Amino acid sequence: MDQVVFRKPKLLNDTPMHYCPGCTHGIVHRLIAEALEELGEYDNVIGIAPVGCAVFAYNYFRCDMYEAAHGRAPSVATGVKRACEDSTVFVYQGDGDLASIGMAEIVHAATRGENFTVIFINNGIYGMTGGQMAPTTLPGQKTTTSQQGRDPKEHGNPIKVCELLSTLTGPAYIARTTVTDVKSVRATREAIKRGFTMQKQKRGFSLIEILSTCPTNFHLSPLDSMKYIDEVAVKAYPLGVYKDIGLIGEEKKQ
Amino acid sequence: MKKLIFDEKFCKGCGLCVAACPKKILTVGKRLNAMGYAVAECIDESACIGCAFCATMCPDCVIEVHKEGR
């Protein structure tokens, strides 16, 4: 008799993903599906897809999905969650979507403490449109619209979303993780699971920022992109839990 | 019984599984799939310990991992 150690989660469709080779979007899609499966959520899940590379996320998840206008996914999720309180609602956004055009929506959804989970993919570049500078691009990083490297004097400083949102009263759980190796992938799955548990216990807004790669627009191989995240991006965006008000039942231990 | 089952139509040959494998038994070969990508394959399945590191790092859920039970 043999046992299955790993199998594709049931919440993912049998459709080949359109992402570039080595893109971490695929890993994060799978982690969301695994986290929902571990919590026993199969039928009552509603996802909100963003604009950006993950615009076709609704093709890959076997759950109800909405497609929001650019940056407006948290507003759509607010409506969905208020109409369907018993559903598990997740928002999937990239950095160009969340930190640029959707900054107002995410800040206000967070400060209202809306009860849904945001998965924030931060790769510091606009992937789909061809590698332009994003609000999260690091100083000195070369993109097609900052060809000498990003100069803070000319282009401004990068936005640190976790630090920014953790100053608000509304959020229940805010964490920054990465998916560059097996250990960090497992830590990210636990973080996503904790975010969904917060939502199930009606604790409020949760956001998991995942430092990701864009091998195509970094002009690096998939492996070198992972090294770049580990060696450079992590220094500018420190990993960790930025806010955690604790789960019900857990508070008694402390 | 095969321990590793590759769903090759999904593979994009990114090589993340090759780097993750502690036994170094995976490689991106010369065989192409329908999308035109060279696909990952296992060169020595008897050495596989069933840790599923390759599947954990695979962005496209190509690999299904089985382990012989006791």
mmCIF file of N, CA and C in Angstrom, chain A residues 67-130:
data_model
loop_
_atom_site.group_PDB
_atom_site.id
_atom_site.type_symbol
_atom_site.label_atom_id
_atom_site.label_comp_id
_atom_site.label_asym_id
_atom_site.label_seq_id
_atom_site.Cartn_x
_atom_site.Cartn_y
_atom_site.Cartn_z
ATOM 1 N N GLU A 67 -14.439 39.455 -10.644
ATOM 2 C CA GLU A 67 -13.325 40.201 -11.225
ATOM 3 C C GLU A 67 -13.590 41.683 -10.957
ATOM 4 N N ALA A 68 -12.717 42.315 -10.170
ATOM 5 C CA ALA A 68 -12.936 43.711 -9.779
ATOM 6 C C ALA A 68 -12.233 44.655 -10.740
ATOM 7 N N ALA A 69 -12.678 45.921 -10.752
ATOM 8 C CA ALA A 69 -11.964 46.961 -11.503
ATOM 9 C C ALA A 69 -10.605 47.203 -10.850
ATOM 10 N N HIS A 70 -9.709 47.855 -11.552
ATOM 11 C CA HIS A 70 -8.327 48.005 -11.111
ATOM 12 C C HIS A 70 -8.243 48.654 -9.720
ATOM 13 N N GLY A 71 -7.751 47.902 -8.752
ATOM 14 C CA GLY A 71 -7.543 48.427 -7.408
ATOM 15 C C GLY A 71 -8.757 48.368 -6.516
ATOM 16 N N ARG A 72 -9.914 48.040 -7.070
ATOM 17 C CA ARG A 72 -11.159 48.129 -6.302
ATOM 18 C C ARG A 72 -11.588 46.798 -5.683
ATOM 19 N N ALA A 73 -10.710 45.829 -5.682
ATOM 20 C CA ALA A 73 -11.075 44.521 -5.127
ATOM 21 C C ALA A 73 -11.530 44.597 -3.657
ATOM 22 N N PRO A 74 -10.860 45.401 -2.777
ATOM 23 C CA PRO A 74 -11.340 45.463 -1.389
ATOM 24 C C PRO A 74 -12.755 46.030 -1.277
ATOM 25 N N SER A 75 -13.123 46.958 -2.164
ATOM 26 C CA SER A 75 -14.478 47.508 -2.127
ATOM 27 C C SER A 75 -15.497 46.467 -2.552
ATOM 28 N N VAL A 76 -15.161 45.695 -3.610
ATOM 29 C CA VAL A 76 -16.053 44.622 -4.053
ATOM 30 C C VAL A 76 -16.199 43.585 -2.942
ATOM 31 N N ALA A 77 -15.061 43.263 -2.298
ATOM 32 C CA ALA A 77 -15.081 42.269 -1.225
ATOM 33 C C ALA A 77 -15.924 42.752 -0.049
ATOM 34 N N THR A 78 -15.889 44.050 0.234
ATOM 35 C CA THR A 78 -16.710 44.611 1.312
ATOM 36 C C THR A 78 -18.179 44.313 1.056
ATOM 37 N N GLY A 79 -18.617 44.571 -0.190
ATOM 38 C CA GLY A 79 -20.005 44.309 -0.544
ATOM 39 C C GLY A 79 -20.341 42.836 -0.479
ATOM 40 N N VAL A 80 -19.444 42.014 -1.011
ATOM 41 C CA VAL A 80 -19.683 40.562 -1.031
ATOM 42 C C VAL A 80 -19.795 40.029 0.384
ATOM 43 N N LYS A 81 -18.860 40.446 1.257
ATOM 44 C CA LYS A 81 -18.830 39.910 2.619
ATOM 45 C C LYS A 81 -20.057 40.377 3.407
ATOM 46 N N ARG A 82 -20.485 41.631 3.178
ATOM 47 C CA ARG A 82 -21.652 42.123 3.917
ATOM 48 C C ARG A 82 -22.932 41.438 3.444
ATOM 49 N N ALA A 83 -22.978 41.072 2.151
ATOM 50 C CA ALA A 83 -24.168 40.389 1.632
ATOM 51 C C ALA A 83 -24.167 38.914 2.005
ATOM 52 N N CYS A 84 -22.990 38.284 2.006
ATOM 53 C CA CYS A 84 -22.887 36.845 2.296
ATOM 54 C C CYS A 84 -21.978 36.677 3.512
ATOM 55 N N GLU A 85 -22.506 36.910 4.684
ATOM 56 C CA GLU A 85 -21.671 36.931 5.894
ATOM 57 C C GLU A 85 -21.041 35.580 6.212
ATOM 58 N N ASP A 86 -21.724 34.500 5.791
ATOM 59 C CA ASP A 86 -21.226 33.175 6.149
ATOM 60 C C ASP A 86 -20.144 32.673 5.189
ATOM 61 N N SER A 87 -19.972 33.366 4.072
ATOM 62 C CA SER A 87 -18.964 32.914 3.109
ATOM 63 C C SER A 87 -17.573 33.324 3.571
ATOM 64 N N THR A 88 -16.587 32.539 3.118
ATOM 65 C CA THR A 88 -15.198 32.941 3.306
ATOM 66 C C THR A 88 -14.786 33.737 2.075
ATOM 67 N N VAL A 89 -14.403 34.983 2.276
ATOM 68 C CA VAL A 89 -14.081 35.871 1.151
ATOM 69 C C VAL A 89 -12.589 36.162 1.167
ATOM 70 N N PHE A 90 -11.932 35.961 0.024
ATOM 71 C CA PHE A 90 -10.531 36.365 -0.062
ATOM 72 C C PHE A 90 -10.313 37.268 -1.264
ATOM 73 N N VAL A 91 -9.373 38.191 -1.085
ATOM 74 C CA VAL A 91 -9.008 39.137 -2.138
ATOM 75 C C VAL A 91 -7.579 38.830 -2.538
ATOM 76 N N TYR A 92 -7.311 38.769 -3.826
ATOM 77 C CA TYR A 92 -5.971 38.458 -4.318
ATOM 78 C C TYR A 92 -5.502 39.676 -5.102
ATOM 79 N N GLN A 93 -4.478 40.377 -4.609
ATOM 80 C CA GLN A 93 -4.040 41.596 -5.292
ATOM 81 C C GLN A 93 -2.527 41.650 -5.438
ATOM 82 N N GLY A 94 -2.081 42.301 -6.486
ATOM 83 C CA GLY A 94 -0.653 42.536 -6.683
ATOM 84 C C GLY A 94 -0.275 43.908 -6.167
ATOM 85 N N ASP A 95 1.007 44.268 -6.290
ATOM 86 C CA ASP A 95 1.438 45.541 -5.702
ATOM 87 C C ASP A 95 1.021 46.743 -6.555
ATOM 88 N N GLY A 96 1.001 46.589 -7.873
ATOM 89 C CA GLY A 96 0.525 47.699 -8.696
ATOM 90 C C GLY A 96 -0.951 47.973 -8.465
ATOM 91 N N ASP A 97 -1.678 46.920 -8.175
ATOM 92 C CA ASP A 97 -3.123 47.018 -7.963
ATOM 93 C C ASP A 97 -3.428 47.579 -6.573
ATOM 94 N N LEU A 98 -2.795 46.998 -5.552
ATOM 95 C CA LEU A 98 -3.133 47.350 -4.165
ATOM 96 C C LEU A 98 -2.438 48.633 -3.718
ATOM 97 N N ALA A 99 -1.133 48.759 -4.026
ATOM 98 C CA ALA A 99 -0.363 49.868 -3.442
ATOM 99 C C ALA A 99 -0.398 51.125 -4.302
ATOM 100 N N SER A 100 -0.859 51.027 -5.538
ATOM 101 C CA SER A 100 -0.867 52.214 -6.396
ATOM 102 C C SER A 100 -2.292 52.735 -6.565
ATOM 103 N N ILE A 101 -3.019 52.169 -7.517
ATOM 104 C CA ILE A 101 -4.346 52.710 -7.819
ATOM 105 C C ILE A 101 -5.354 52.358 -6.726
ATOM 106 N N GLY A 102 -5.103 51.255 -5.992
ATOM 107 C CA GLY A 102 -6.079 50.820 -4.996
ATOM 108 C C GLY A 102 -5.721 51.194 -3.573
ATOM 109 N N MET A 103 -4.795 52.143 -3.393
ATOM 110 C CA MET A 103 -4.338 52.487 -2.035
ATOM 111 C C MET A 103 -5.495 52.977 -1.169
ATOM 112 N N ALA A 104 -6.354 53.823 -1.713
ATOM 113 C CA ALA A 104 -7.467 54.360 -0.911
ATOM 114 C C ALA A 104 -8.390 53.239 -0.471
ATOM 115 N N GLU A 105 -8.686 52.307 -1.394
ATOM 116 C CA GLU A 105 -9.637 51.232 -1.085
ATOM 117 C C GLU A 105 -9.094 50.327 0.013
ATOM 118 N N ILE A 106 -7.795 49.976 -0.076
ATOM 119 C CA ILE A 106 -7.258 49.028 0.907
ATOM 120 C C ILE A 106 -7.163 49.683 2.283
ATOM 121 N N VAL A 107 -6.764 50.965 2.318
ATOM 122 C CA VAL A 107 -6.628 51.648 3.620
ATOM 123 C C VAL A 107 -7.989 51.765 4.290
ATOM 124 N N HIS A 108 -9.017 52.124 3.514
ATOM 125 C CA HIS A 108 -10.336 52.307 4.123
ATOM 126 C C HIS A 108 -10.979 50.970 4.499
ATOM 127 N N ALA A 109 -10.759 49.927 3.669
ATOM 128 C CA ALA A 109 -11.278 48.603 4.036
ATOM 129 C C ALA A 109 -10.610 48.127 5.321
ATOM 130 N N ALA A 110 -9.303 48.399 5.446
ATOM 131 C CA ALA A 110 -8.564 47.968 6.640
ATOM 132 C C ALA A 110 -9.016 48.735 7.870
ATOM 133 N N THR A 111 -9.187 50.036 7.723
ATOM 134 C CA THR A 111 -9.523 50.837 8.906
ATOM 135 C C THR A 111 -10.968 50.598 9.355
ATOM 136 N N ARG A 112 -11.837 50.182 8.404
ATOM 137 C CA ARG A 112 -13.196 49.796 8.808
ATOM 138 C C ARG A 112 -13.212 48.423 9.458
ATOM 139 N N GLY A 113 -12.101 47.697 9.318
ATOM 140 C CA GLY A 113 -12.035 46.347 9.895
ATOM 141 C C GLY A 113 -12.966 45.381 9.198
ATOM 142 N N GLU A 114 -13.090 45.521 7.874
ATOM 143 C CA GLU A 114 -13.950 44.603 7.115
ATOM 144 C C GLU A 114 -13.449 43.176 7.286
ATOM 145 N N ASN A 115 -14.373 42.247 7.402
ATOM 146 C CA ASN A 115 -14.014 40.887 7.796
ATOM 147 C C ASN A 115 -13.692 40.006 6.579
ATOM 148 N N PHE A 116 -12.613 40.306 5.875
ATOM 149 C CA PHE A 116 -12.154 39.415 4.803
ATOM 150 C C PHE A 116 -10.632 39.350 4.791
ATOM 151 N N THR A 117 -10.093 38.470 3.979
ATOM 152 C CA THR A 117 -8.647 38.217 3.949
ATOM 153 C C THR A 117 -8.059 38.705 2.635
ATOM 154 N N VAL A 118 -6.997 39.479 2.721
ATOM 155 C CA VAL A 118 -6.324 39.971 1.518
ATOM 156 C C VAL A 118 -4.993 39.242 1.355
ATOM 157 N N ILE A 119 -4.770 38.681 0.176
ATOM 158 C CA ILE A 119 -3.475 38.092 -0.159
ATOM 159 C C ILE A 119 -2.799 39.099 -1.086
ATOM 160 N N PHE A 120 -1.699 39.680 -0.600
ATOM 161 C CA PHE A 120 -1.030 40.771 -1.306
ATOM 162 C C PHE A 120 0.296 40.265 -1.857
ATOM 163 N N ILE A 121 0.396 40.218 -3.180
ATOM 164 C CA ILE A 121 1.611 39.735 -3.844
ATOM 165 C C ILE A 121 2.497 40.932 -4.154
ATOM 166 N N ASN A 122 3.660 41.008 -3.496
ATOM 167 C CA ASN A 122 4.552 42.152 -3.680
ATOM 168 C C ASN A 122 5.821 41.695 -4.389
ATOM 169 N N ASN A 123 5.917 42.005 -5.695
ATOM 170 C CA ASN A 123 7.166 41.700 -6.398
ATOM 171 C C ASN A 123 7.890 42.964 -6.845
ATOM 172 N N GLY A 124 7.387 44.121 -6.451
ATOM 173 C CA GLY A 124 8.118 45.365 -6.677
ATOM 174 C C GLY A 124 8.189 45.800 -8.115
ATOM 175 N N ILE A 125 7.271 45.326 -8.954
ATOM 176 C CA ILE A 125 7.335 45.684 -10.365
ATOM 177 C C ILE A 125 5.958 45.437 -10.987
ATOM 178 N N TYR A 126 5.651 46.160 -12.047
ATOM 179 C CA TYR A 126 4.421 45.864 -12.786
ATOM 180 C C TYR A 126 4.730 44.722 -13.761
ATOM 181 N N GLY A 127 4.187 43.554 -13.514
ATOM 182 C CA GLY A 127 4.546 42.404 -14.340
ATOM 183 C C GLY A 127 3.837 42.394 -15.679
ATOM 184 N N MET A 128 2.499 42.522 -15.655
ATOM 185 C CA MET A 128 1.724 42.287 -16.870
ATOM 186 C C MET A 128 1.989 43.333 -17.944
ATOM 187 N N THR A 129 2.197 44.588 -17.524
ATOM 188 C CA THR A 129 2.330 45.656 -18.518
ATOM 189 C C THR A 129 3.756 45.808 -19.030
ATOM 190 N N GLY A 130 4.693 45.007 -18.514
ATOM 191 C CA GLY A 130 6.029 45.009 -19.102
ATOM 192 C C GLY A 130 7.141 45.551 -18.230
#
